[in-house]
XYZ file of C-alpha atoms in Angstrom:
317
model
C 129.630 106.550 117.434
C 129.486 106.233 113.650
C 133.203 106.994 113.294
C 134.052 104.334 115.889
C 131.918 101.804 114.067
C 133.553 102.638 110.760
C 136.968 102.214 112.396
C 135.983 98.801 113.798
C 134.552 97.637 110.508
C 137.595 98.950 108.632
C 139.906 96.911 110.848
C 137.769 93.859 110.127
C 137.998 94.542 106.414
C 141.765 94.882 106.487
C 142.047 91.647 108.424
C 139.852 89.890 105.910
C 141.993 91.097 103.016
C 145.202 90.019 104.725
C 143.794 86.586 105.457
C 142.497 86.110 101.941
C 145.542 87.484 100.189
C 143.700 90.527 98.853
C 140.448 91.256 97.097
C 138.993 88.416 95.039
C 139.085 88.654 91.251
C 135.900 89.893 89.593
C 135.508 86.611 87.722
C 135.731 83.946 90.423
C 134.154 80.496 90.053
C 130.840 82.096 90.964
C 129.826 85.729 90.757
C 129.570 87.020 94.304
C 126.458 89.120 94.835
C 125.634 90.968 98.043
C 122.164 92.430 98.443
C 120.882 94.722 101.142
C 117.471 93.035 101.462
C 116.070 89.552 100.982
C 113.773 90.332 98.045
C 116.774 91.505 96.040
C 118.608 88.324 97.036
C 115.739 86.213 95.725
C 115.708 88.107 92.416
C 119.492 87.740 92.104
C 119.319 83.987 92.624
C 116.508 83.665 90.092
C 118.406 85.589 87.401
C 121.899 84.363 88.222
C 121.043 80.721 88.766
C 124.012 78.443 89.388
C 126.437 81.155 88.295
C 125.977 83.311 91.398
C 126.599 83.115 95.109
C 124.210 85.487 96.876
C 124.355 86.907 100.394
C 121.721 89.234 101.862
C 122.648 91.620 104.666
C 119.074 91.454 105.937
C 117.300 88.245 106.931
C 113.751 89.586 106.472
C 112.874 90.564 110.027
C 114.809 93.829 110.210
C 113.742 97.404 109.588
C 114.695 98.000 105.955
C 116.149 101.368 106.931
C 118.225 100.091 109.814
C 119.695 96.643 109.205
C 122.076 96.124 112.152
C 125.687 96.322 110.995
C 127.837 93.299 111.802
C 131.603 92.916 111.402
C 130.904 89.738 109.422
C 129.379 91.892 106.670
C 132.727 93.460 105.862
C 134.587 90.440 104.401
C 131.429 89.490 102.473
C 131.296 92.940 100.900
C 135.056 93.008 100.403
C 134.806 89.961 98.128
C 131.617 91.030 96.309
C 131.476 91.515 92.572
C 128.047 93.159 92.753
C 126.201 95.057 95.467
C 122.442 95.300 94.858
C 120.461 97.906 96.813
C 116.893 99.194 96.890
C 117.870 102.798 96.217
C 115.968 106.029 96.963
C 118.190 106.305 100.051
C 116.432 103.355 101.716
C 119.695 102.028 103.161
C 121.117 105.396 104.214
C 121.496 104.416 107.884
C 123.831 101.468 107.358
C 125.146 101.100 103.799
C 127.533 104.086 103.499
C 129.576 102.959 106.520
C 129.726 99.394 105.228
C 130.817 100.537 101.793
C 133.640 102.561 103.304
C 134.706 99.698 105.529
C 134.616 97.135 102.730
C 137.559 98.696 100.851
C 136.133 97.106 97.705
C 136.560 99.380 94.662
C 134.212 97.264 92.529
C 131.045 98.099 94.473
C 131.492 101.780 95.297
C 128.954 104.352 94.102
C 129.336 104.972 90.378
C 131.138 101.690 89.698
C 129.577 98.874 87.632
C 129.296 96.688 90.716
C 127.053 99.205 92.479
C 123.567 98.155 91.351
C 120.705 100.490 92.197
C 117.570 98.419 91.641
C 115.378 101.541 91.560
C 116.669 102.800 88.184
C 113.596 103.413 86.035
C 111.146 103.688 88.961
C 109.108 106.881 89.368
C 109.113 107.521 93.132
C 106.069 108.419 95.176
C 105.931 110.957 98.006
C 109.058 112.944 97.188
C 109.160 115.442 100.082
C 109.122 119.162 99.589
C 111.336 119.514 102.651
C 113.941 117.278 104.244
C 114.005 119.029 107.615
C 114.494 116.682 110.558
C 111.137 117.582 112.085
C 109.526 115.708 109.192
C 111.045 112.458 110.497
C 113.276 110.006 108.706
C 112.480 111.599 105.358
C 113.836 110.095 102.147
C 114.798 112.979 99.894
C 114.367 110.843 96.768
C 110.879 109.543 97.603
C 109.301 106.481 99.168
C 111.650 103.504 98.637
C 109.160 100.665 99.186
C 108.301 100.119 95.530
C 109.221 96.415 95.511
C 106.010 95.541 97.377
C 104.278 96.334 94.077
C 105.010 93.205 92.006
C 104.784 95.098 88.729
C 107.508 97.507 89.855
C 109.501 94.573 91.219
C 109.980 93.517 87.583
C 112.062 96.668 87.077
C 114.370 95.608 89.901
C 114.725 92.175 88.288
C 115.648 93.852 85.001
C 118.288 96.016 86.637
C 119.863 92.967 88.260
C 119.912 91.194 84.899
C 121.594 94.189 83.253
C 124.323 94.250 85.900
C 125.015 90.522 85.653
C 125.087 90.609 81.852
C 127.517 93.519 81.901
C 129.774 91.848 84.434
C 129.834 88.453 82.723
C 128.745 88.883 79.074
C 129.830 85.335 78.281
C 126.856 84.163 80.372
C 124.333 86.685 79.044
C 122.222 84.086 77.257
C 121.806 82.052 80.444
C 120.961 85.156 82.491
C 118.379 86.130 79.862
C 116.735 82.689 79.962
C 116.580 82.833 83.737
C 115.200 86.369 83.732
C 112.553 85.622 81.133
C 111.451 82.456 82.929
C 111.136 84.259 86.240
C 109.294 87.246 84.761
C 106.856 84.880 83.040
C 106.200 83.188 86.370
C 105.839 86.568 88.079
C 103.456 87.836 85.378
C 101.254 84.782 85.882
C 101.190 85.409 89.634
C 100.417 89.117 89.131
C 97.352 88.174 87.074
C 96.350 85.717 89.802
C 96.892 88.264 92.590
C 94.861 90.933 90.798
C 91.954 88.522 90.431
C 92.217 87.363 94.046
C 92.507 90.939 95.338
C 89.311 92.152 93.656
C 87.418 92.125 97.008
C 90.096 94.444 98.451
C 89.350 97.264 96.031
C 88.386 100.353 98.018
C 89.227 98.750 101.371
C 90.839 101.251 103.734
C 93.793 100.332 105.922
C 96.511 101.802 108.092
C 99.989 100.422 108.714
C 102.725 101.150 111.210
C 105.241 102.546 108.706
C 104.624 103.935 105.222
C 105.582 100.747 103.400
C 102.421 100.355 101.343
C 101.563 103.221 98.926
C 102.831 101.398 95.822
C 101.107 98.158 96.820
C 97.834 99.940 97.639
C 97.768 101.700 94.285
C 98.436 98.458 92.405
C 95.557 96.599 94.026
C 93.079 99.442 94.419
C 93.193 99.702 98.192
C 92.958 102.975 100.108
C 96.069 103.672 102.193
C 94.583 105.727 105.011
C 97.708 106.547 107.017
C 100.364 105.335 109.428
C 100.559 104.654 113.134
C 103.935 106.369 113.207
C 103.618 110.102 113.707
C 106.097 110.606 110.876
C 108.549 108.179 109.242
C 110.831 106.866 111.984
C 109.040 108.814 114.749
C 106.952 106.885 117.286
C 103.305 107.877 117.660
C 102.268 110.279 120.390
C 99.139 109.701 122.500
C 97.485 112.595 120.697
C 98.310 111.130 117.277
C 96.895 107.749 118.295
C 93.724 109.390 119.596
C 93.270 111.391 116.386
C 93.992 108.326 114.232
C 91.403 106.252 116.085
C 88.817 109.010 115.723
C 89.401 109.438 111.991
C 89.459 105.669 111.384
C 86.066 105.323 113.042
C 84.655 108.185 111.007
C 85.997 106.769 107.735
C 85.298 103.089 108.507
C 88.897 101.922 108.141
C 88.726 98.143 108.378
C 92.326 96.869 108.599
C 95.316 97.641 110.817
C 98.439 96.220 109.203
C 101.442 95.633 111.455
C 104.827 94.923 109.959
C 106.732 92.382 112.119
C 109.562 94.893 112.606
C 107.322 96.904 114.950
C 105.734 96.111 118.345
C 102.172 94.807 118.467
C 100.822 96.730 121.476
C 99.783 99.995 119.806
C 98.440 98.450 116.552
C 96.437 95.991 118.662
C 95.052 98.823 120.773
C 94.031 100.785 117.677
C 92.353 97.749 116.091
C 90.435 96.999 119.273
C 89.183 100.555 119.677
C 88.173 100.981 116.031
C 86.736 97.521 115.351
C 89.312 97.003 112.604
C 91.044 93.682 112.026
C 94.714 93.439 112.993
C 96.981 91.533 110.605
C 100.763 91.077 110.670
C 102.333 90.953 107.207
C 105.924 90.888 105.918
C 107.716 93.603 103.992
C 110.547 91.303 102.918
C 110.826 87.579 102.208
C 111.503 85.835 105.504
C 109.567 88.394 107.541
C 107.105 85.752 108.713
C 107.241 81.940 108.362
C 106.803 80.398 104.904
C 107.693 83.568 103.001
C 111.250 82.751 101.994
C 110.770 83.878 98.386
C 109.275 87.032 96.903
C 106.347 85.173 95.358
C 105.566 83.387 98.624
C 105.730 86.746 100.425
C 103.275 88.388 98.016
C 100.983 85.362 98.324
C 101.044 85.788 102.107
C 100.270 89.503 101.859
C 97.289 89.056 99.517
C 95.863 86.120 101.465
C 96.444 87.877 104.805
C 94.588 90.992 103.686
C 91.728 88.939 102.260
C 91.439 86.985 105.504
C 91.441 90.213 107.523
C 88.697 91.733 105.378
C 86.641 88.539 105.562
C 86.989 88.489 109.352
C 85.702 92.052 109.512
C 82.744 91.213 107.283
C 81.921 88.156 109.379
C 82.053 90.204 112.585
C 79.810 92.870 111.045
C 77.298 90.245 109.891
C 77.018 88.836 113.420
C 76.032 92.198 114.926
């Protein structure tokens, strides 16, 4: 199936090149940036300003590991000057085929246009084994570091470095944009830490293991996942054991990412007395989260509201 998809996408890429007269020059009127996810797109727009044209393959509602591949992605990637990705093998299920189909030498692995936003990040949960029985294991560690706003600053810096290298004549403008955005992000981080003080020590589960970096940053206790293993749906036995352990350990929040169905998280919340909350993992995942800062605002406020609801329910008993 993968080979057929690559063949289809390759044909689309060739057609795009023929129609456009060949690959676009690296220094077009605007620098063309393609990102895998929407948070990276937001960072790229903030740093690049009016000098960039940014397209995200994801819209915010997809599984970060399995963004559906569309033929329309191929001409976008064929013309790209930069490709920005999360790294740590997050995009392993869709990006390699798209890179091959794009026929764009500028954005291949090892080229300056291939921008791994994870450079400088120390990964969590690097597996000791990558056997398939462990699930959709990432051999380089958990890739969901951007949900920690402090680590997100590293991704912003890597995007700045790539833009400055590609277009050094605009380095001063990129630096101003970067510094202004990081100052705004630093102010929000201080605000979020203050707001999140009541969440310190609060235990929660989520559907997928998106949250270890976030939990560590804000002092929460990441109790586990509804998935049996990454990418593997829960079994009835796993759900039963999770419910039992959540009751014993007084886990108060069930966090559902919008990429996953609500039925099982709702069932677990009901049977444990925890509060169910749906929160985004990318900008655009739920309404009014079109930027990274708005997304983080929604996450903090959603968790606070869930914890307050639990406290109110407990007080009424």
